[in-house]
GROMACS .gro file of C-alpha atoms in nm:
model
  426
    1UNK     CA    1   7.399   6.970  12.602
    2UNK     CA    2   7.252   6.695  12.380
    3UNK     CA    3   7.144   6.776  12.051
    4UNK     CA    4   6.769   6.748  12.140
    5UNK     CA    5   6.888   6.969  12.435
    6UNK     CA    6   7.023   7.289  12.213
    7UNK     CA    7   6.724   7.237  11.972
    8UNK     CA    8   6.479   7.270  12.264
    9UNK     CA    9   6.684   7.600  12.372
   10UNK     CA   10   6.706   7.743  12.012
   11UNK     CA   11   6.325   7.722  12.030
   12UNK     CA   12   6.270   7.833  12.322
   13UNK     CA   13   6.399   8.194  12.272
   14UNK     CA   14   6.180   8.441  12.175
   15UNK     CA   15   6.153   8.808  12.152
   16UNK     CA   16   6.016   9.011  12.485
   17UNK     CA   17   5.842   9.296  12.356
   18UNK     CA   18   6.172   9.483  12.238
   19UNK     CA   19   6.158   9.660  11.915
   20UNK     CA   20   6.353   9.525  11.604
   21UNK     CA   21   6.668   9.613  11.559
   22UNK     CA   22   7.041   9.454  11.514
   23UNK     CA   23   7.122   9.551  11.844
   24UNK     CA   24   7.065   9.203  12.009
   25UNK     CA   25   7.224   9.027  11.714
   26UNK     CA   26   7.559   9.269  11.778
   27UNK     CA   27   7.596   9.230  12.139
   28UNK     CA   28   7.601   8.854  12.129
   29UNK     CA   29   7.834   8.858  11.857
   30UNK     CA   30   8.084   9.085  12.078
   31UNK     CA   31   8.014   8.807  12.363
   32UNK     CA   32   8.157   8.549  12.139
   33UNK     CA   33   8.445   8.761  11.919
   34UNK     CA   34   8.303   8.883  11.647
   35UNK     CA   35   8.331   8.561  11.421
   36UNK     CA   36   8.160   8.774  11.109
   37UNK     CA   37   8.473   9.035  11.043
   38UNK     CA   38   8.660   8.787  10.934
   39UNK     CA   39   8.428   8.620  10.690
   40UNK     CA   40   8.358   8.726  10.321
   41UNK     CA   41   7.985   8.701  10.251
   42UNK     CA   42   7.756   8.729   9.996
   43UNK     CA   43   7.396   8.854  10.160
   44UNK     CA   44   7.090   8.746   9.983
   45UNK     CA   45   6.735   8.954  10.076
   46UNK     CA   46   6.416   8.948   9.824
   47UNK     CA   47   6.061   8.791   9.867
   48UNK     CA   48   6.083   8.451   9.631
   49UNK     CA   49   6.393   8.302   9.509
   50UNK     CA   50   6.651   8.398   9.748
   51UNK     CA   51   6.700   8.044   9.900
   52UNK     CA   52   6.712   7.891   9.538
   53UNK     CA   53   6.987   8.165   9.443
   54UNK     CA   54   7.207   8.108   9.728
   55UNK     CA   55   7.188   7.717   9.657
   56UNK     CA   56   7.325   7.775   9.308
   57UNK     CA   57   7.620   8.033   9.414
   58UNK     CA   58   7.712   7.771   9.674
   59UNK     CA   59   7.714   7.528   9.477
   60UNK     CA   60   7.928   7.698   9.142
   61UNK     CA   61   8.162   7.819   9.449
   62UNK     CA   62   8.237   7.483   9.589
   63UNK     CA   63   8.264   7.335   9.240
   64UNK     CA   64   8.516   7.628   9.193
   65UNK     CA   65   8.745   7.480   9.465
   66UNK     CA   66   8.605   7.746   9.776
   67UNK     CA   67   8.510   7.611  10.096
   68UNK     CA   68   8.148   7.779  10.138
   69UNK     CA   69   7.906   7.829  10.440
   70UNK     CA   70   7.532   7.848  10.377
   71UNK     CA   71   7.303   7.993  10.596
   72UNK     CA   72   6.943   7.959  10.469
   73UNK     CA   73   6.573   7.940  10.646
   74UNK     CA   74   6.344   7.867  10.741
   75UNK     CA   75   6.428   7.439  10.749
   76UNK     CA   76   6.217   7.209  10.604
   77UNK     CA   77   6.277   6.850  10.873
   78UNK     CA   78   6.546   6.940  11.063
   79UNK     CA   79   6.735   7.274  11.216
   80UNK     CA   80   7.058   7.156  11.086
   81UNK     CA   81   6.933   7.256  10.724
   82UNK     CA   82   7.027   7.584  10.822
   83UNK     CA   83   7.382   7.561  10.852
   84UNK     CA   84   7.583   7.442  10.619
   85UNK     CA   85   7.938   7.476  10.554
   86UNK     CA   86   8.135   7.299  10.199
   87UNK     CA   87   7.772   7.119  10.121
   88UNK     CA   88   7.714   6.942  10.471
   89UNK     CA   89   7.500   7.026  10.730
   90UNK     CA   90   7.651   7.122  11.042
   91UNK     CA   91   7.646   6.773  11.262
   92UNK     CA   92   7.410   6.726  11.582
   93UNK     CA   93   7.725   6.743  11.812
   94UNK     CA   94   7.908   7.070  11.659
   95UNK     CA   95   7.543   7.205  11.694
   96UNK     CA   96   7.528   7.131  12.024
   97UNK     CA   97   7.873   7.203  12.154
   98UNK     CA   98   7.816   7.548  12.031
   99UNK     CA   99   7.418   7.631  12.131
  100UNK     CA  100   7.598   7.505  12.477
  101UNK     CA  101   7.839   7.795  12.453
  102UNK     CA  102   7.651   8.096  12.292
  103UNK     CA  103   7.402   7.972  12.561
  104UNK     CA  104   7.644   8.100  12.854
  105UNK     CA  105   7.696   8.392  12.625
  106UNK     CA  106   7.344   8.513  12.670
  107UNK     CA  107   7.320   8.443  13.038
  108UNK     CA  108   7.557   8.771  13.046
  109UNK     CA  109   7.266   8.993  12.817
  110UNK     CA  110   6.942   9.132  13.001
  111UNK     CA  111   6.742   9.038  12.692
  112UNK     CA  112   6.787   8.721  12.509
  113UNK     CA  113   6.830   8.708  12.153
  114UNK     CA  114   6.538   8.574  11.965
  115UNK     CA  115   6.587   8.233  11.801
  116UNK     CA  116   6.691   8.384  11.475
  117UNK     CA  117   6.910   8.620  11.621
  118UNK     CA  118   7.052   8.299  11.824
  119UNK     CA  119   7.094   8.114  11.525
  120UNK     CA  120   7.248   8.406  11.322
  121UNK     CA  121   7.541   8.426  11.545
  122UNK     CA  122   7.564   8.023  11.572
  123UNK     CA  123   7.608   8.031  11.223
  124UNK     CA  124   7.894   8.282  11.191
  125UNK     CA  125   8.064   8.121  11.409
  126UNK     CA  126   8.077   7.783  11.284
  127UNK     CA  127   8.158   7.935  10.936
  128UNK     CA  128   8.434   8.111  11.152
  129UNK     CA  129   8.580   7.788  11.288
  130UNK     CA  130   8.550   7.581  10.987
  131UNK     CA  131   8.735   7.862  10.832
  132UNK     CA  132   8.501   7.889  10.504
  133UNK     CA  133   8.642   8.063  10.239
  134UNK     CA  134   8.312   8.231  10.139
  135UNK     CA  135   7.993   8.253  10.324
  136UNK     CA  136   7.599   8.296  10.177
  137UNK     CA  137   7.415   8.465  10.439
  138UNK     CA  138   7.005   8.409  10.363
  139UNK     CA  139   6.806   8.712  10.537
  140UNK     CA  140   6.491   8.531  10.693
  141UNK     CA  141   6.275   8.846  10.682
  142UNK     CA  142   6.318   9.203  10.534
  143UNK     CA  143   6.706   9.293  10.524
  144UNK     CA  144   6.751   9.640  10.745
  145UNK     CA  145   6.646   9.481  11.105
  146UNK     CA  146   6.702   9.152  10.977
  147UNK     CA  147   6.985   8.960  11.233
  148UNK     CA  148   7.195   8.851  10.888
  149UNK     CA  149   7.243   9.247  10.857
  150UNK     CA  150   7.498   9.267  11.076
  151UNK     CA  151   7.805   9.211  10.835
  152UNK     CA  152   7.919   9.542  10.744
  153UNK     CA  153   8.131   9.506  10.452
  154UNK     CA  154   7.998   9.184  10.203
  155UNK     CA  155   8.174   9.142   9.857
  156UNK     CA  156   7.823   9.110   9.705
  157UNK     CA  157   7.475   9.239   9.801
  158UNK     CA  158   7.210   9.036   9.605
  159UNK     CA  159   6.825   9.120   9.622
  160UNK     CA  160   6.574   8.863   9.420
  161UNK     CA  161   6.223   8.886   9.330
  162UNK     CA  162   6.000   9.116   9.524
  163UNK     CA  163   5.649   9.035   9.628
  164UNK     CA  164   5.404   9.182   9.898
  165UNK     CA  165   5.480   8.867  10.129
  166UNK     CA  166   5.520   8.959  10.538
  167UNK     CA  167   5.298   9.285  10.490
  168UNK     CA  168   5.229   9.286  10.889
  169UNK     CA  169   5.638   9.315  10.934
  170UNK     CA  170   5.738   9.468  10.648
  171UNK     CA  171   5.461   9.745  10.510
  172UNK     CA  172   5.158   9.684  10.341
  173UNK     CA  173   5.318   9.875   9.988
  174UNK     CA  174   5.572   9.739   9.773
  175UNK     CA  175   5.788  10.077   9.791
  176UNK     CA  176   5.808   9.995  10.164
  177UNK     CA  177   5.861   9.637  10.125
  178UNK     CA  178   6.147   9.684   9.889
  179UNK     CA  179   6.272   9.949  10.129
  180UNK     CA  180   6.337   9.667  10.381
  181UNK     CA  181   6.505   9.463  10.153
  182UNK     CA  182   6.735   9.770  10.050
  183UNK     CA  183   6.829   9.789  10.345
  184UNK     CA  184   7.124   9.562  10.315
  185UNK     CA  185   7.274   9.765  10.049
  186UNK     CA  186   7.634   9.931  10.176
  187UNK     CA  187   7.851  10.185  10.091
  188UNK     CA  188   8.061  10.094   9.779
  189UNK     CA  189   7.890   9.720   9.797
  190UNK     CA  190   7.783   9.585   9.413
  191UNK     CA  191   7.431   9.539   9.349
  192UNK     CA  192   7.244   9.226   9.148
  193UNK     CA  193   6.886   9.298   9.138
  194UNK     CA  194   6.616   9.059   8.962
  195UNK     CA  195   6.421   9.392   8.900
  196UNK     CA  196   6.055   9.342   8.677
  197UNK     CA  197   5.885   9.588   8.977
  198UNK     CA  198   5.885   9.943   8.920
  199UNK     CA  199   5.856  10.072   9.271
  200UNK     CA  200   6.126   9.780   9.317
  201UNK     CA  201   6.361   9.945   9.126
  202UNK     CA  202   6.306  10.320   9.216
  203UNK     CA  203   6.343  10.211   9.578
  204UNK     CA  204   6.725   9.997   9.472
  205UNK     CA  205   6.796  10.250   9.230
  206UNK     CA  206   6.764  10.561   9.491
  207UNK     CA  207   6.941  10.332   9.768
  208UNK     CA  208   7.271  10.226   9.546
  209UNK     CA  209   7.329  10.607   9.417
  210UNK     CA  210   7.339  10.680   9.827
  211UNK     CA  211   7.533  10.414   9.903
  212UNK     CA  212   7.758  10.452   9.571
  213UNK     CA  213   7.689  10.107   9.552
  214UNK     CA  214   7.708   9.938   9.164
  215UNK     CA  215   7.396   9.801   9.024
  216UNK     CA  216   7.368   9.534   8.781
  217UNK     CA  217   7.057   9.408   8.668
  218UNK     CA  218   6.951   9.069   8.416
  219UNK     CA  219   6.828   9.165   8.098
  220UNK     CA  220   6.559   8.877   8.048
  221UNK     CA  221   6.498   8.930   7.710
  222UNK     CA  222   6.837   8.798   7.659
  223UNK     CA  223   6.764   8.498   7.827
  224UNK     CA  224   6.669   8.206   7.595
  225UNK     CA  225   6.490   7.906   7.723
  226UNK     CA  226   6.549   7.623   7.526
  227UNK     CA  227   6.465   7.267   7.695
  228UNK     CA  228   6.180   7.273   7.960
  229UNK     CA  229   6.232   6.886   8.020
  230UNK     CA  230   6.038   6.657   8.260
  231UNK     CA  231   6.061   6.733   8.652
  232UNK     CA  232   6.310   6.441   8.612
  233UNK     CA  233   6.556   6.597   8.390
  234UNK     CA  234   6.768   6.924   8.386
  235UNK     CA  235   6.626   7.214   8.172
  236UNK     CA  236   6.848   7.432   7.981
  237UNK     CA  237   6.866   7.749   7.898
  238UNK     CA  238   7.135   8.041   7.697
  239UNK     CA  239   7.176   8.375   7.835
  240UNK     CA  240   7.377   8.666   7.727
  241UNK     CA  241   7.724   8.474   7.698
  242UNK     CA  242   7.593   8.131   7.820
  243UNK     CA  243   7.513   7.903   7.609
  244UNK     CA  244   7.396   7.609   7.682
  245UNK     CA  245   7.370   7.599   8.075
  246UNK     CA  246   7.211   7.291   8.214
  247UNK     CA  247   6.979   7.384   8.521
  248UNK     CA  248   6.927   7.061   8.782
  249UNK     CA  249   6.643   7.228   8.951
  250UNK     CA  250   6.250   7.217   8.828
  251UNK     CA  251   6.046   7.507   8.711
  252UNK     CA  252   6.077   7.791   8.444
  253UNK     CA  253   6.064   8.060   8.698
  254UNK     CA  254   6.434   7.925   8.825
  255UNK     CA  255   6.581   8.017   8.479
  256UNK     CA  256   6.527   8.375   8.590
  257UNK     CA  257   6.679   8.337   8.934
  258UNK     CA  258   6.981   8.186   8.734
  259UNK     CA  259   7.039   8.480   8.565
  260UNK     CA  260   7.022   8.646   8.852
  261UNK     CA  261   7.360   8.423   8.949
  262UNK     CA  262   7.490   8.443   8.649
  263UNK     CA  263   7.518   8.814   8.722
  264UNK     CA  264   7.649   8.793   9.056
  265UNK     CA  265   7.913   8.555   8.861
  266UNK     CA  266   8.052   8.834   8.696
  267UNK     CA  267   8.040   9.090   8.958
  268UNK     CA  268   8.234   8.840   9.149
  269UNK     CA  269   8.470   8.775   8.882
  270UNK     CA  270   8.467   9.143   8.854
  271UNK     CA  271   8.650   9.162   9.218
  272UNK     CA  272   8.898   8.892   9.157
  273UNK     CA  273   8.788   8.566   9.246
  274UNK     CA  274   8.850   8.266   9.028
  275UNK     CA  275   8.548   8.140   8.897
  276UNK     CA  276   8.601   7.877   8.597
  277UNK     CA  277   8.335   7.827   8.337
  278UNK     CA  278   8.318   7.464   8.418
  279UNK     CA  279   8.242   7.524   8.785
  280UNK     CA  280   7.936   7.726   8.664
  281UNK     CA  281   7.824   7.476   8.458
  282UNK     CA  282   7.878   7.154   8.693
  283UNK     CA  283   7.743   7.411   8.950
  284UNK     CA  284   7.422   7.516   8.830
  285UNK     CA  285   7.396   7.122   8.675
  286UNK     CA  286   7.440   6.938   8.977
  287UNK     CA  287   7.248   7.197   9.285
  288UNK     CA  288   7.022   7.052   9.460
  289UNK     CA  289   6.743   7.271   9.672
  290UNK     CA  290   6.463   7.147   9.888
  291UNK     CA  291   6.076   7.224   9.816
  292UNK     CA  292   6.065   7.372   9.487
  293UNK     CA  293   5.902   7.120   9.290
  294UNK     CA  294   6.113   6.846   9.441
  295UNK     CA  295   6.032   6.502   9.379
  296UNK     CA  296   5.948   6.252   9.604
  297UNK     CA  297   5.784   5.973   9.489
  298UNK     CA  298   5.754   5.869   9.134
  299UNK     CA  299   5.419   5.667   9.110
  300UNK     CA  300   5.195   5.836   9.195
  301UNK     CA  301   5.445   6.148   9.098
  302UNK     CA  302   5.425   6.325   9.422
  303UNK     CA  303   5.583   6.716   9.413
  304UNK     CA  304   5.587   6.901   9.642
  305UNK     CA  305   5.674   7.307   9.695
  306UNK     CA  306   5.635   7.557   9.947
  307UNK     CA  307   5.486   7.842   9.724
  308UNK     CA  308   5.297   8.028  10.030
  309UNK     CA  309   5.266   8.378   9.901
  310UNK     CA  310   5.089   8.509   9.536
  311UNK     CA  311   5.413   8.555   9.353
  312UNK     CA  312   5.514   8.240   9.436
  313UNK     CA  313   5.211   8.068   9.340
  314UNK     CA  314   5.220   8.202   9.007
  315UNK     CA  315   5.524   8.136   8.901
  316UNK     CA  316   5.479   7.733   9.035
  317UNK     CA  317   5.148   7.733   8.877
  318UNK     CA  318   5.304   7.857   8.524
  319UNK     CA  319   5.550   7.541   8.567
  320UNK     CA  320   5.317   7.288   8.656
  321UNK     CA  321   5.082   7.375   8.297
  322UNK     CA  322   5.438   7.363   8.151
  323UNK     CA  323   5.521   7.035   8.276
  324UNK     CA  324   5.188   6.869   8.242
  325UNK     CA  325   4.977   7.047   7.953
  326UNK     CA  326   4.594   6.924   7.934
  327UNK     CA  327   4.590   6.736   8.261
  328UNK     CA  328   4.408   6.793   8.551
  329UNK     CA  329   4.624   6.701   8.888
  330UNK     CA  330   4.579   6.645   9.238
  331UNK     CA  331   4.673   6.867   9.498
  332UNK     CA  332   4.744   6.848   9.820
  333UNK     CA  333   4.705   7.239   9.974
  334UNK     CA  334   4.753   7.372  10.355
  335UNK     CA  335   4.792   7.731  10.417
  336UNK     CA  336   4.857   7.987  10.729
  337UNK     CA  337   4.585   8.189  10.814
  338UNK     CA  338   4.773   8.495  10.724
  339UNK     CA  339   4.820   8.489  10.380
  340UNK     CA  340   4.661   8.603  10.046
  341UNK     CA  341   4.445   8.295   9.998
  342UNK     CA  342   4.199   8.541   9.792
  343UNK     CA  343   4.489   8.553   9.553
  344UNK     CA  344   4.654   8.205   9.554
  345UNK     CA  345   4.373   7.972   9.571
  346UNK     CA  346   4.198   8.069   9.223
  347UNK     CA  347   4.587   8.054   9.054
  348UNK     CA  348   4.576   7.683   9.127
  349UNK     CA  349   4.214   7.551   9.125
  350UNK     CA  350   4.161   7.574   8.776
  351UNK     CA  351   4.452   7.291   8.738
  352UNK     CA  352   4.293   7.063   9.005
  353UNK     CA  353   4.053   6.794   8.956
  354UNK     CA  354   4.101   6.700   9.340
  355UNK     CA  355   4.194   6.876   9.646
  356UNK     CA  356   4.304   6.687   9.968
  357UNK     CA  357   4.283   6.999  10.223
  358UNK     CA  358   4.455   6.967  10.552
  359UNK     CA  359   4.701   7.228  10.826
  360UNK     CA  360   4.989   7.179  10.893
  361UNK     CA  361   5.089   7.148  11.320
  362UNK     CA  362   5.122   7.534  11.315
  363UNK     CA  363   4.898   7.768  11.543
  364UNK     CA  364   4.865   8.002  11.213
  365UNK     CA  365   4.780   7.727  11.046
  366UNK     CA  366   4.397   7.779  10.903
  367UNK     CA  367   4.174   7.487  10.998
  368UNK     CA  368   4.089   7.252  10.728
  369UNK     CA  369   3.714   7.306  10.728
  370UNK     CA  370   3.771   7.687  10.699
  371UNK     CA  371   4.030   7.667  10.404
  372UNK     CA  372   3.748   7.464  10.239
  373UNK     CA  373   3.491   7.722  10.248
  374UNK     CA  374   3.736   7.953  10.140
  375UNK     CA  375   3.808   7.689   9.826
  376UNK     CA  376   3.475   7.707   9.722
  377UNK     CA  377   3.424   8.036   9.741
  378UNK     CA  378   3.623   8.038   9.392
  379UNK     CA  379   3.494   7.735   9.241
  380UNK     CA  380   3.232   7.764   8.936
  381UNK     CA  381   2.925   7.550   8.936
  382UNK     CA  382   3.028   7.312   8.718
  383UNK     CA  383   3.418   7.273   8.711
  384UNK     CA  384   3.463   7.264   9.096
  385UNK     CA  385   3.683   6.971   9.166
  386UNK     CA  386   3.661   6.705   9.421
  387UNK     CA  387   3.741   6.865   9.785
  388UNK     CA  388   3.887   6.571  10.118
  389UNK     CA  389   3.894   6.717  10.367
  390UNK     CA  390   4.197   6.559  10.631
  391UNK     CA  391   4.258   6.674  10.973
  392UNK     CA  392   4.604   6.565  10.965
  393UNK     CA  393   4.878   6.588  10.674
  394UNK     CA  394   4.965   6.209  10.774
  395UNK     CA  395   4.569   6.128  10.635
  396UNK     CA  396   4.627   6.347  10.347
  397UNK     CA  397   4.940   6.183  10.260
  398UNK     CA  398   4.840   5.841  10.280
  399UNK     CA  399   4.530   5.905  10.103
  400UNK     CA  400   4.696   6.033   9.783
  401UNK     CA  401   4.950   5.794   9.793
  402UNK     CA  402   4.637   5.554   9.678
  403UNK     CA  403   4.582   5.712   9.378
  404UNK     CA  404   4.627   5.533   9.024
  405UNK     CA  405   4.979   5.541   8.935
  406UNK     CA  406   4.958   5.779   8.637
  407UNK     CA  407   4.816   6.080   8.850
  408UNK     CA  408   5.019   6.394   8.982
  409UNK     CA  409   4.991   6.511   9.303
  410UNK     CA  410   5.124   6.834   9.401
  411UNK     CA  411   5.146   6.980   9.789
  412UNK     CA  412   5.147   7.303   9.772
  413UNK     CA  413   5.058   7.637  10.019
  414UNK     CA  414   5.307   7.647  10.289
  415UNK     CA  415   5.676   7.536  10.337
  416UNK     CA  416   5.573   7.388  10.681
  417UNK     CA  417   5.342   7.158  10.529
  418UNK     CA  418   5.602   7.028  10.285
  419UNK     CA  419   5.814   6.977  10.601
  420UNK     CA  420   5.570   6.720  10.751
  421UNK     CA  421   5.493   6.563  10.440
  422UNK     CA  422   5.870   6.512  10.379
  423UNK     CA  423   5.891   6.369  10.705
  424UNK     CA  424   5.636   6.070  10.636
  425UNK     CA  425   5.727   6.032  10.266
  426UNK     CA  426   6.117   6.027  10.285
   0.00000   0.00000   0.00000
């Protein structure tokens, strides 16, 4: 196979009809050996902030000498995002070497994996062969039926910020939400949970004394933030024992999510691994993570982050009047059809004084015209700001990108729209 060959596969699988369950996920992983039982993992579930928590624990874990594999989702330009193992992203000819294989592995099942499941199981076993040391598995949705469930025994079972995100999938409460993400708590397996959601915790709580599971939670009135900076600069923040901790990535919610690691520091620590002070520091100082008010251009400022659900929103919202008190910006907004837009859109209209509305290429991708009359619906009748409407992100793009020099623009809505607008801006 050439690369353009496996990603053509990968996306071609798809799930026919079969209810969810692990069961795919385990019998290709007995095709191919059973790579995952002899990797240690730390799995990550939660609604928001689970890809920006397993970017900071890879990156303290490599600064603290381990060889790491990252498995995150969804991508943002390319699959090979996914899969990463010490920092780098698994190259276009390992990919395709081993889609090529696992490919002849499902010829022998009667039902094909679907393409998470598929890339689940590609990602073990790269980890596998390039013999990391310790590996962050990212669930993509839920945690019980999700394909990243599979590994029995982790040394850590981490579960961030819960939101009613997925309700079709998941369960239109948040008991049964967090219920899902419970589900990848094991027997004897520590606990870190972000916690601020009562039914949140009743449901983690209940599941970790079944389990006799440990559970550790961050006490965020102990957390102390003391530099906000630009989007240019680190922020820094003190919390519990940590003083002083320098924070590379943008936005005040992400000084909760590293307490969160800070926490799953200890509980690591707790179980013998080495984990300097310095490589938490230099860690958490130098991570880099993709669409969370990540910078691309710097006149006009163009940011761009994939908040697509109401928790999300708000905290990005609470940021951006951080970062840029008194000024009105200019967004940039493209949302799925399926989402909470009654919730999100009045969190960030009051901020804009322009909206460039456009979809990204996605079939559940609401049409620009409709996602303006939904905009209005929320506007008052004398503070509404300017709506463009743009049939394609490339318009949008290049239409902002003409704007005076001192403005902010901010894309916001959906991950897949920062995707394609990293695609033409990079």
């Amino acid at each position: 196979m050439t690369y353009k060959d496996a990603i053509d596969y990968i996306h071609s699988l798809y799930w026919r009809g079969k209810k969810s369950g692990l069961e795919k996920t385990k019998e290709l992983l007995d095709l191919c050996g059973h790579p995952e039982r002899e990797l240690r993992c730390i799995h990550i579930a939660g609604t928001n902030g689970k890809g920006s928590t397993a970017a900071m624990l890879d990156s303290i874990c490599r600064c603290a000498g381990m060889k790491t594999g990252l498995y995150t989702s969804p991508y943002i330009v390319r699959y090979n995002e996914r899969v990463q193992a010490d920092g780098q992203q698994i190259p276009d000819e390992t990919l395709a070497r081993l889609t090529e294989y696992l490919a002849g592995c499902v010829e022998q099942m009667e039902v094909p994996p679907s393409e998470f499941e598929f890339g689940t199981v590609l990602a073990l076993l790269y980890f596998k062969e390039q013999q990391c040391e310790l590996v962050i598995l990212e669930t993509g949705l839920g945690g019980t039926f999700d394909s990243t469930n599979v590994v029995e025994q982790p040394l850590l079972c981490i579960i961030t910020a819960l939101g009613l995100d997925h309700t079709a999938q998941l369960g239109s409460t948040m008991k049964e939400i967090a219920e899902a993400k419970a589900g990848i708590i094991k027997p004897g397996v520590p606990v870190v949970f972000y916690g601020e959601n009562s039914d949140g915790e009743t449901v983690v709580q209940e599941r970790c004394k079944e389990c006799n599971a440990s559970l550790a939670m961050p006490d965020f009135s102990r957390l102390v933030s003391e530099r906000v900076g630009t989007v240019f600069e680190c922020q820094t923040l003190s919390y519990k024992g940590w003083h002083h901790i320098e924070l590379a990535l943008s936005g005040l919610y992400q000084q909760k999510n590293a307490a969160v690691v800070l926490e799953a520091v200890e509980q690591l620590r707790m179980q013998g691994m080495i984990i300097p002070e310095e490589a938490v520091r230099y860690g958490l100082r130098t991570v880099h993570w993709q669409a969370r008010l990540e910078v691309l251009r710097e006149e006009p400022l163009l940011l761009v982050d994939g908040s697509h659900n109401p928790q999300g929103m708000q905290a990005t919202v609470e940021s951006l009047r951080q970062y840029f008190p008194d000024k009105k910006l200019i967004f940039i907004f493209g949302a799925m059809a399926d989402k909470e837009l009654d919730v999100m859109i009045p969190m960030f209209l009051p901020l804009a004084k322009k909206v460039y509305i456009t979809a990204p290429s996605m079939p559940r991708a609401m049409k620009p015209e409709e996602l303006l009359s939904v905009c209005k619906e929320y506007c008052g009748e004398n503070d509404a700001p300017e709506f463009v409407v743009c049939s394609q992100v490339t318009e949008a793009v290049s239409f902002a990108g003409q704007e005076p020099k001192d403005e902010v623009i901010v894309a916001i809505g959906s991950l897949y729209l920062v995707g394609e607008i990293k695609q033409v801006s990079v």
